[in-house]
Short mmCIF file of N, CA and C in Angstrom, two decimals:
data_model
loop_
_atom_site.label_atom_id
_atom_site.label_comp_id
_atom_site.label_asym_id
_atom_site.label_seq_id
_atom_site.Cartn_x
_atom_site.Cartn_y
_atom_site.Cartn_z
N MET L 1 -105.81 216.15 43.26
CA MET L 1 -106.35 217.43 42.87
C MET L 1 -107.81 217.24 42.54
N ILE L 2 -108.62 218.20 42.97
CA ILE L 2 -110.01 218.12 42.79
C ILE L 2 -110.24 218.70 41.41
N ASN L 3 -111.01 217.98 40.61
CA ASN L 3 -111.40 218.46 39.30
C ASN L 3 -112.93 218.41 39.12
N ARG L 4 -113.46 218.73 38.07
CA ARG L 4 -114.87 218.89 37.86
C ARG L 4 -115.67 217.53 37.96
N TYR L 5 -114.92 216.49 37.58
CA TYR L 5 -115.53 215.17 37.73
C TYR L 5 -115.75 214.74 39.16
N THR L 6 -114.77 215.04 40.00
CA THR L 6 -114.85 214.79 41.46
C THR L 6 -116.05 215.55 42.01
N ILE L 7 -116.09 216.88 41.60
CA ILE L 7 -117.16 217.70 42.14
C ILE L 7 -118.60 217.12 41.68
N THR L 8 -118.67 216.78 40.41
CA THR L 8 -119.94 216.20 39.91
C THR L 8 -120.31 214.88 40.56
N LEU L 9 -119.34 214.03 40.84
CA LEU L 9 -119.60 212.81 41.56
C LEU L 9 -120.10 213.06 42.98
N ALA L 10 -119.37 214.08 43.60
CA ALA L 10 -119.90 214.34 44.96
C ALA L 10 -121.26 214.88 45.05
N ALA L 11 -121.60 215.70 44.08
CA ALA L 11 -122.96 216.34 43.94
C ALA L 11 -123.95 215.21 43.74
N ILE L 12 -123.68 214.23 42.87
CA ILE L 12 -124.59 213.06 42.55
C ILE L 12 -124.75 212.27 43.84
N ILE L 13 -123.74 211.99 44.59
CA ILE L 13 -123.82 211.18 45.74
C ILE L 13 -124.59 211.93 46.81
N GLY L 14 -124.32 213.24 46.97
CA GLY L 14 -125.10 214.01 47.88
C GLY L 14 -126.61 214.00 47.52
N PHE L 15 -126.92 214.21 46.25
CA PHE L 15 -128.22 214.23 45.82
C PHE L 15 -128.94 212.89 46.15
N ILE L 16 -128.31 211.74 45.92
CA ILE L 16 -128.82 210.45 46.14
C ILE L 16 -129.11 210.26 47.70
N ALA L 17 -128.19 210.70 48.43
CA ALA L 17 -128.33 210.65 49.93
C ALA L 17 -129.49 211.46 50.40
N TRP L 18 -129.59 212.66 49.77
CA TRP L 18 -130.75 213.58 50.13
C TRP L 18 -132.13 212.86 49.75
N VAL L 19 -132.22 212.22 48.58
CA VAL L 19 -133.45 211.57 48.17
C VAL L 19 -133.81 210.47 49.04
N LYS L 20 -132.79 209.71 49.54
CA LYS L 20 -133.07 208.57 50.28
C LYS L 20 -133.50 208.89 51.67
N THR L 21 -133.18 210.08 52.20
CA THR L 21 -133.70 210.53 53.48
C THR L 21 -134.82 211.45 53.42
N LYS L 22 -135.17 212.00 52.32
CA LYS L 22 -136.27 213.06 52.24
C LYS L 22 -137.57 212.43 52.49
N ASP L 23 -138.43 213.15 53.26
CA ASP L 23 -139.80 212.80 53.38
C ASP L 23 -140.59 213.76 52.51
N PHE L 24 -141.29 213.20 51.54
CA PHE L 24 -141.96 213.95 50.54
C PHE L 24 -143.45 214.38 50.79
N GLN L 25 -143.77 214.22 52.11
CA GLN L 25 -145.23 214.57 52.41
C GLN L 25 -145.50 216.07 52.13
N ASP L 26 -144.58 216.90 52.36
CA ASP L 26 -144.76 218.33 52.09
C ASP L 26 -144.99 218.60 50.63
N VAL L 27 -144.33 217.78 49.75
CA VAL L 27 -144.52 217.89 48.32
C VAL L 27 -145.92 217.43 47.94
N LEU L 28 -146.35 216.37 48.56
CA LEU L 28 -147.64 215.82 48.27
C LEU L 28 -148.84 216.87 48.72
N GLU L 29 -148.53 217.44 49.85
CA GLU L 29 -149.45 218.43 50.35
C GLU L 29 -149.50 219.70 49.33
N TYR L 30 -148.33 220.11 48.95
CA TYR L 30 -148.34 221.24 47.95
C TYR L 30 -149.06 220.86 46.71
N SER L 31 -148.77 219.59 46.22
CA SER L 31 -149.49 219.13 45.06
C SER L 31 -151.01 219.05 45.19
N ARG L 32 -151.37 218.66 46.34
CA ARG L 32 -152.88 218.53 46.71
C ARG L 32 -153.53 219.96 46.82
N THR L 33 -152.84 220.88 47.31
CA THR L 33 -153.52 222.18 47.63
C THR L 33 -153.19 223.35 46.68
N LYS L 34 -152.01 223.38 46.05
CA LYS L 34 -151.59 224.62 45.39
C LYS L 34 -151.22 224.28 43.88
N ALA L 35 -150.86 223.14 43.51
CA ALA L 35 -150.32 222.91 42.19
C ALA L 35 -151.46 222.78 41.18
N SER L 36 -151.22 223.12 39.96
CA SER L 36 -152.17 222.89 38.84
C SER L 36 -152.36 221.48 38.62
N ALA L 37 -153.44 221.10 37.98
CA ALA L 37 -153.78 219.70 37.71
C ALA L 37 -152.58 218.98 37.06
N GLU L 38 -152.06 219.52 36.01
CA GLU L 38 -150.94 218.86 35.27
C GLU L 38 -149.71 218.71 36.12
N ARG L 39 -149.29 219.83 36.80
CA ARG L 39 -148.08 219.74 37.61
C ARG L 39 -148.39 218.95 38.86
N GLY L 40 -149.52 218.95 39.40
CA GLY L 40 -149.82 218.17 40.60
C GLY L 40 -149.68 216.62 40.20
N ALA L 41 -150.26 216.25 39.08
CA ALA L 41 -150.15 214.89 38.70
C ALA L 41 -148.71 214.41 38.51
N MET L 42 -147.91 215.28 37.93
CA MET L 42 -146.45 214.99 37.78
C MET L 42 -145.78 214.80 39.04
N LEU L 43 -146.09 215.77 40.02
CA LEU L 43 -145.47 215.65 41.33
C LEU L 43 -145.92 214.39 42.05
N ASP L 44 -147.17 214.10 41.97
CA ASP L 44 -147.63 212.89 42.66
C ASP L 44 -147.02 211.64 42.07
N TYR L 45 -146.77 211.58 40.74
CA TYR L 45 -146.19 210.42 40.19
C TYR L 45 -144.69 210.25 40.62
N TYR L 46 -144.01 211.38 40.47
CA TYR L 46 -142.54 211.22 40.88
C TYR L 46 -142.31 211.02 42.33
N VAL L 47 -143.13 211.54 43.16
CA VAL L 47 -142.99 211.31 44.67
C VAL L 47 -143.27 209.81 44.88
N GLY L 48 -144.39 209.30 44.27
CA GLY L 48 -144.65 207.87 44.38
C GLY L 48 -143.53 206.98 43.93
N TRP L 49 -142.94 207.45 42.80
CA TRP L 49 -141.86 206.67 42.28
C TRP L 49 -140.62 206.69 43.18
N ALA L 50 -140.36 207.83 43.80
CA ALA L 50 -139.23 207.92 44.79
C ALA L 50 -139.52 207.07 46.05
N TYR L 51 -140.72 207.11 46.49
CA TYR L 51 -141.11 206.18 47.60
C TYR L 51 -140.86 204.68 47.23
N TYR L 52 -141.34 204.31 46.02
CA TYR L 52 -141.25 203.03 45.59
C TYR L 52 -139.70 202.57 45.53
N ASN L 53 -138.95 203.38 45.03
CA ASN L 53 -137.49 203.14 44.89
C ASN L 53 -136.83 203.00 46.33
N ARG L 54 -137.42 203.63 47.28
CA ARG L 54 -136.93 203.54 48.67
C ARG L 54 -137.59 202.33 49.43
N SER L 55 -138.46 201.65 48.72
CA SER L 55 -139.23 200.49 49.41
C SER L 55 -140.11 201.00 50.46
N ASP L 56 -140.57 202.23 50.31
CA ASP L 56 -141.58 202.81 51.35
C ASP L 56 -142.94 202.58 50.57
N TYR L 57 -143.50 201.39 50.64
CA TYR L 57 -144.65 201.04 49.86
C TYR L 57 -145.89 201.70 50.31
N ALA L 58 -145.99 201.89 51.63
CA ALA L 58 -147.30 202.55 52.18
C ALA L 58 -147.35 203.99 51.69
N ASN L 59 -146.27 204.75 51.76
CA ASN L 59 -146.36 206.14 51.21
C ASN L 59 -146.46 206.10 49.72
N CYS L 60 -145.71 205.13 49.07
CA CYS L 60 -145.91 204.99 47.64
C CYS L 60 -147.33 204.86 47.17
N ALA L 61 -148.08 203.95 47.79
CA ALA L 61 -149.50 203.68 47.50
C ALA L 61 -150.36 204.92 47.66
N GLY L 62 -150.00 205.68 48.80
CA GLY L 62 -150.77 206.89 49.03
C GLY L 62 -150.53 208.06 47.97
N ALA L 63 -149.24 208.12 47.48
CA ALA L 63 -149.02 209.10 46.48
C ALA L 63 -149.61 208.72 45.18
N PHE L 64 -149.64 207.42 44.79
CA PHE L 64 -150.31 207.00 43.52
C PHE L 64 -151.86 207.10 43.60
N THR L 65 -152.39 206.85 44.88
CA THR L 65 -153.75 207.06 45.04
C THR L 65 -154.18 208.59 44.80
N GLN L 66 -153.40 209.42 45.35
CA GLN L 66 -153.68 210.87 45.15
C GLN L 66 -153.55 211.20 43.60
N LEU L 67 -152.59 210.63 42.93
CA LEU L 67 -152.51 210.85 41.48
C LEU L 67 -153.73 210.38 40.79
N LEU L 68 -154.19 209.18 41.14
CA LEU L 68 -155.29 208.51 40.38
C LEU L 68 -156.61 209.26 40.71
N LYS L 69 -156.73 209.90 41.92
CA LYS L 69 -157.88 210.59 42.21
C LYS L 69 -157.91 211.97 41.45
N ARG L 70 -156.69 212.52 41.29
CA ARG L 70 -156.60 213.87 40.54
C ARG L 70 -156.81 213.58 39.09
N SER L 71 -156.29 212.53 38.52
CA SER L 71 -156.30 212.39 37.07
C SER L 71 -156.39 210.94 36.71
N PRO L 72 -157.56 210.37 36.68
CA PRO L 72 -157.67 208.98 36.44
C PRO L 72 -157.40 208.51 35.05
N THR L 73 -157.42 209.39 34.12
CA THR L 73 -157.15 209.06 32.70
C THR L 73 -156.11 209.90 32.17
N GLY L 74 -155.37 210.63 32.90
CA GLY L 74 -154.32 211.58 32.44
C GLY L 74 -153.04 210.91 32.01
N TYR L 75 -152.10 211.66 31.66
CA TYR L 75 -150.82 211.18 31.12
C TYR L 75 -150.16 210.17 32.06
N TYR L 76 -150.17 210.46 33.36
CA TYR L 76 -149.52 209.61 34.31
C TYR L 76 -150.35 208.51 34.89
N ALA L 77 -151.59 208.36 34.51
CA ALA L 77 -152.51 207.36 35.04
C ALA L 77 -152.06 205.94 34.68
N PRO L 78 -151.73 205.57 33.50
CA PRO L 78 -151.38 204.19 33.26
C PRO L 78 -150.14 203.72 34.06
N LYS L 79 -149.22 204.50 34.07
CA LYS L 79 -147.98 204.16 34.86
C LYS L 79 -148.35 204.23 36.40
N GLY L 80 -149.18 205.13 36.72
CA GLY L 80 -149.65 205.24 38.15
C GLY L 80 -150.30 203.98 38.60
N LEU L 81 -151.21 203.46 37.68
CA LEU L 81 -151.93 202.22 38.08
C LEU L 81 -150.88 201.01 38.19
N LEU L 82 -149.95 200.97 37.27
CA LEU L 82 -148.90 199.85 37.41
C LEU L 82 -148.17 200.04 38.69
N ARG L 83 -147.72 201.24 39.01
CA ARG L 83 -146.93 201.38 40.20
C ARG L 83 -147.78 201.15 41.45
N TYR L 84 -148.94 201.66 41.39
CA TYR L 84 -149.90 201.49 42.68
C TYR L 84 -150.09 199.91 42.86
N GLY L 85 -150.33 199.18 41.76
CA GLY L 85 -150.47 197.77 41.95
C GLY L 85 -149.16 197.06 42.45
N ALA L 86 -148.10 197.49 41.96
CA ALA L 86 -146.80 196.96 42.43
C ALA L 86 -146.65 197.24 43.91
N CYS L 87 -146.93 198.53 44.33
CA CYS L 87 -146.83 198.86 45.77
C CYS L 87 -147.80 197.87 46.60
N GLN L 88 -148.98 197.72 46.15
CA GLN L 88 -149.97 196.95 46.95
C GLN L 88 -149.43 195.47 46.97
N GLN L 89 -148.95 194.98 45.82
CA GLN L 89 -148.38 193.70 45.75
C GLN L 89 -147.18 193.50 46.81
N GLU L 90 -146.34 194.46 46.92
CA GLU L 90 -145.33 194.47 47.96
C GLU L 90 -145.79 194.43 49.34
N LEU L 91 -146.95 195.08 49.50
CA LEU L 91 -147.57 195.08 50.83
C LEU L 91 -148.37 193.92 51.16
N ARG L 92 -148.42 192.93 50.17
CA ARG L 92 -149.23 191.72 50.20
C ARG L 92 -150.70 192.00 50.25
N ARG L 93 -151.11 193.10 49.66
CA ARG L 93 -152.59 193.43 49.50
C ARG L 93 -152.92 193.16 48.03
N PHE L 94 -153.09 191.82 47.84
CA PHE L 94 -153.22 191.28 46.47
C PHE L 94 -154.54 191.66 45.86
N ASP L 95 -155.53 191.90 46.77
CA ASP L 95 -156.86 192.30 46.19
C ASP L 95 -156.79 193.74 45.60
N ARG L 96 -156.11 194.53 46.20
CA ARG L 96 -155.88 195.92 45.65
C ARG L 96 -155.06 196.00 44.48
N ALA L 97 -154.00 195.19 44.54
CA ALA L 97 -153.16 195.07 43.27
C ALA L 97 -153.95 194.51 42.12
N ARG L 98 -154.76 193.47 42.34
CA ARG L 98 -155.60 192.95 41.23
C ARG L 98 -156.56 193.99 40.69
N GLU L 99 -157.16 194.71 41.60
CA GLU L 99 -158.08 195.83 41.30
C GLU L 99 -157.34 196.81 40.33
N ALA L 100 -156.10 197.19 40.62
CA ALA L 100 -155.42 198.18 39.75
C ALA L 100 -155.11 197.59 38.43
N TYR L 101 -154.73 196.22 38.38
CA TYR L 101 -154.39 195.65 37.17
C TYR L 101 -155.66 195.51 36.26
N VAL L 102 -156.77 195.16 36.84
CA VAL L 102 -157.99 195.02 36.02
C VAL L 102 -158.43 196.38 35.53
N ILE L 103 -158.30 197.40 36.32
CA ILE L 103 -158.69 198.70 35.84
C ILE L 103 -157.77 199.17 34.66
N TYR L 104 -156.44 198.83 34.82
CA TYR L 104 -155.48 199.20 33.67
C TYR L 104 -156.04 198.50 32.40
N LYS L 105 -156.24 197.15 32.55
CA LYS L 105 -156.60 196.41 31.41
C LYS L 105 -158.00 196.83 30.80
N LYS L 106 -158.84 197.37 31.58
CA LYS L 106 -160.09 197.90 31.08
C LYS L 106 -160.01 199.24 30.40
N TRP L 107 -159.25 200.13 31.06
CA TRP L 107 -159.18 201.54 30.56
C TRP L 107 -158.07 201.88 29.64
N PHE L 108 -157.04 201.11 29.74
CA PHE L 108 -155.89 201.31 28.84
C PHE L 108 -155.40 200.02 28.11
N PRO L 109 -156.33 199.52 27.28
CA PRO L 109 -155.92 198.25 26.61
C PRO L 109 -154.75 198.40 25.61
N GLU L 110 -154.55 199.60 25.19
CA GLU L 110 -153.47 199.89 24.26
C GLU L 110 -152.30 200.55 25.00
N GLY L 111 -152.23 200.41 26.27
CA GLY L 111 -151.20 201.04 27.07
C GLY L 111 -149.82 200.39 26.85
N PRO L 112 -148.83 201.10 27.04
CA PRO L 112 -147.43 200.58 26.79
C PRO L 112 -147.00 199.48 27.77
N ASP L 113 -147.65 199.36 28.94
CA ASP L 113 -147.32 198.32 29.87
C ASP L 113 -148.32 197.23 29.98
N PHE L 114 -149.14 197.05 28.91
CA PHE L 114 -150.29 196.05 29.02
C PHE L 114 -149.74 194.64 29.24
N LYS L 115 -148.69 194.24 28.54
CA LYS L 115 -148.16 192.88 28.77
C LYS L 115 -147.62 192.69 30.14
N THR L 116 -146.97 193.74 30.63
CA THR L 116 -146.42 193.71 32.09
C THR L 116 -147.57 193.55 32.99
N ILE L 117 -148.63 194.27 32.84
CA ILE L 117 -149.85 194.19 33.73
C ILE L 117 -150.35 192.73 33.66
N GLU L 118 -150.52 192.22 32.50
CA GLU L 118 -151.02 190.88 32.39
C GLU L 118 -150.18 189.80 33.09
N ARG L 119 -148.85 189.93 33.04
CA ARG L 119 -147.97 189.07 33.78
C ARG L 119 -148.14 189.25 35.25
N LYS L 120 -148.19 190.52 35.68
CA LYS L 120 -148.30 190.74 37.10
C LYS L 120 -149.66 190.26 37.62
N TYR L 121 -150.71 190.40 36.80
CA TYR L 121 -152.06 189.90 37.21
C TYR L 121 -152.09 188.38 37.29
N GLU L 122 -151.45 187.74 36.31
CA GLU L 122 -151.38 186.30 36.40
C GLU L 122 -150.62 185.73 37.53
N ALA L 123 -149.62 186.52 37.99
CA ALA L 123 -148.82 186.03 39.06
C ALA L 123 -149.55 186.09 40.40
N ILE L 124 -150.48 186.94 40.56
CA ILE L 124 -151.19 187.10 41.79
C ILE L 124 -152.74 186.84 41.66
N LYS L 125 -153.14 186.29 40.58
CA LYS L 125 -154.50 185.99 40.35
C LYS L 125 -155.26 185.33 41.48
N PHE L 126 -154.63 184.29 42.06
CA PHE L 126 -155.21 183.46 43.05
C PHE L 126 -154.62 183.68 44.47
N ARG L 127 -153.79 184.73 44.70
CA ARG L 127 -153.29 184.93 45.97
C ARG L 127 -154.40 185.63 46.84
N ASN L 128 -154.26 185.31 48.10
CA ASN L 128 -155.15 185.96 49.07
C ASN L 128 -154.53 187.21 49.57
N GLY L 129 -155.44 188.21 49.75
CA GLY L 129 -155.02 189.51 50.34
C GLY L 129 -155.77 189.67 51.71
N GLU L 130 -155.78 190.97 52.10
CA GLU L 130 -156.38 191.28 53.33
C GLU L 130 -157.93 191.47 53.21
N GLY L 131 -158.53 191.21 52.08
CA GLY L 131 -159.90 191.45 52.00
C GLY L 131 -160.15 192.36 50.72
N THR L 132 -161.29 192.22 50.13
CA THR L 132 -161.68 192.94 48.98
C THR L 132 -161.87 194.35 49.39
N THR L 133 -161.21 195.33 48.72
CA THR L 133 -161.57 196.77 48.74
C THR L 133 -161.56 197.28 47.36
N TYR L 134 -162.39 198.24 47.20
CA TYR L 134 -162.62 198.79 45.91
C TYR L 134 -162.29 200.31 45.91
N GLU L 135 -161.09 200.64 46.38
CA GLU L 135 -160.69 202.06 46.47
C GLU L 135 -160.63 202.69 45.10
N LEU L 136 -160.04 201.99 44.15
CA LEU L 136 -159.88 202.62 42.79
C LEU L 136 -161.20 202.51 42.08
N GLN L 137 -162.01 201.55 42.28
CA GLN L 137 -163.35 201.40 41.63
C GLN L 137 -164.11 202.72 41.94
N GLU L 138 -164.00 203.20 43.17
CA GLU L 138 -164.79 204.45 43.58
C GLU L 138 -164.26 205.59 42.64
N ILE L 139 -163.02 205.70 42.38
CA ILE L 139 -162.41 206.83 41.59
C ILE L 139 -162.96 206.64 40.13
N TYR L 140 -162.89 205.36 39.62
CA TYR L 140 -163.19 205.22 38.13
C TYR L 140 -164.67 205.18 37.90
N ARG L 141 -165.48 205.24 38.97
CA ARG L 141 -166.95 205.26 38.76
C ARG L 141 -167.54 206.64 39.20
N SER L 142 -166.71 207.54 39.75
CA SER L 142 -167.29 208.74 40.27
C SER L 142 -167.96 209.56 39.12
N GLU L 143 -168.93 210.41 39.49
CA GLU L 143 -169.62 211.21 38.48
C GLU L 143 -168.65 212.22 37.79
N GLU L 144 -167.71 212.71 38.61
CA GLU L 144 -166.85 213.71 38.03
C GLU L 144 -166.00 213.25 36.85
N HIS L 145 -165.71 211.96 36.80
CA HIS L 145 -164.75 211.44 35.76
C HIS L 145 -165.54 210.52 34.77
N THR L 146 -166.88 210.35 34.88
CA THR L 146 -167.58 209.35 34.04
C THR L 146 -167.44 209.76 32.61
N SER L 147 -167.67 211.10 32.23
CA SER L 147 -167.61 211.39 30.82
C SER L 147 -166.22 211.36 30.32
N GLU L 148 -165.31 211.72 31.21
CA GLU L 148 -163.86 211.72 30.87
C GLU L 148 -163.49 210.28 30.55
N LEU L 149 -163.86 209.29 31.27
CA LEU L 149 -163.52 207.93 31.09
C LEU L 149 -164.15 207.31 29.89
N GLN L 150 -165.37 207.70 29.57
CA GLN L 150 -166.06 207.08 28.48
C GLN L 150 -165.67 207.64 27.13
N SER L 151 -164.90 208.78 27.06
CA SER L 151 -164.50 209.27 25.77
C SER L 151 -163.22 208.68 25.33
#
């Protein structure tokens, strides 16, 4: 006999299957073009998190880059830097991961994941990557966010 628990379980399994196969590029496009700053940052973060959980690290890094460009010191920025670094680390782009961890340590020294960031940084401190890039440094030095970052 089908009861409400069976229906609930089927709904959860269906949702998980949908998330595992969904391409969230349309959500990122909506976030970039139509969403408010707060809602867009939230969408960027959760889309990046979904990609990370699916081990789609290239799209994950893109979502977190979009988040950090939109809101480099906002509510989701510390977690975004942590996840961005983890994505880059999985892609073996250790220079980019180190860059994210250094920025986190500089701008969010009281952040909730500071000890995690330090451990991750120490683990890859001397690993070679694909070459030094300063994608996030550009964001954290831009004129638009300078006053926001210094306050």
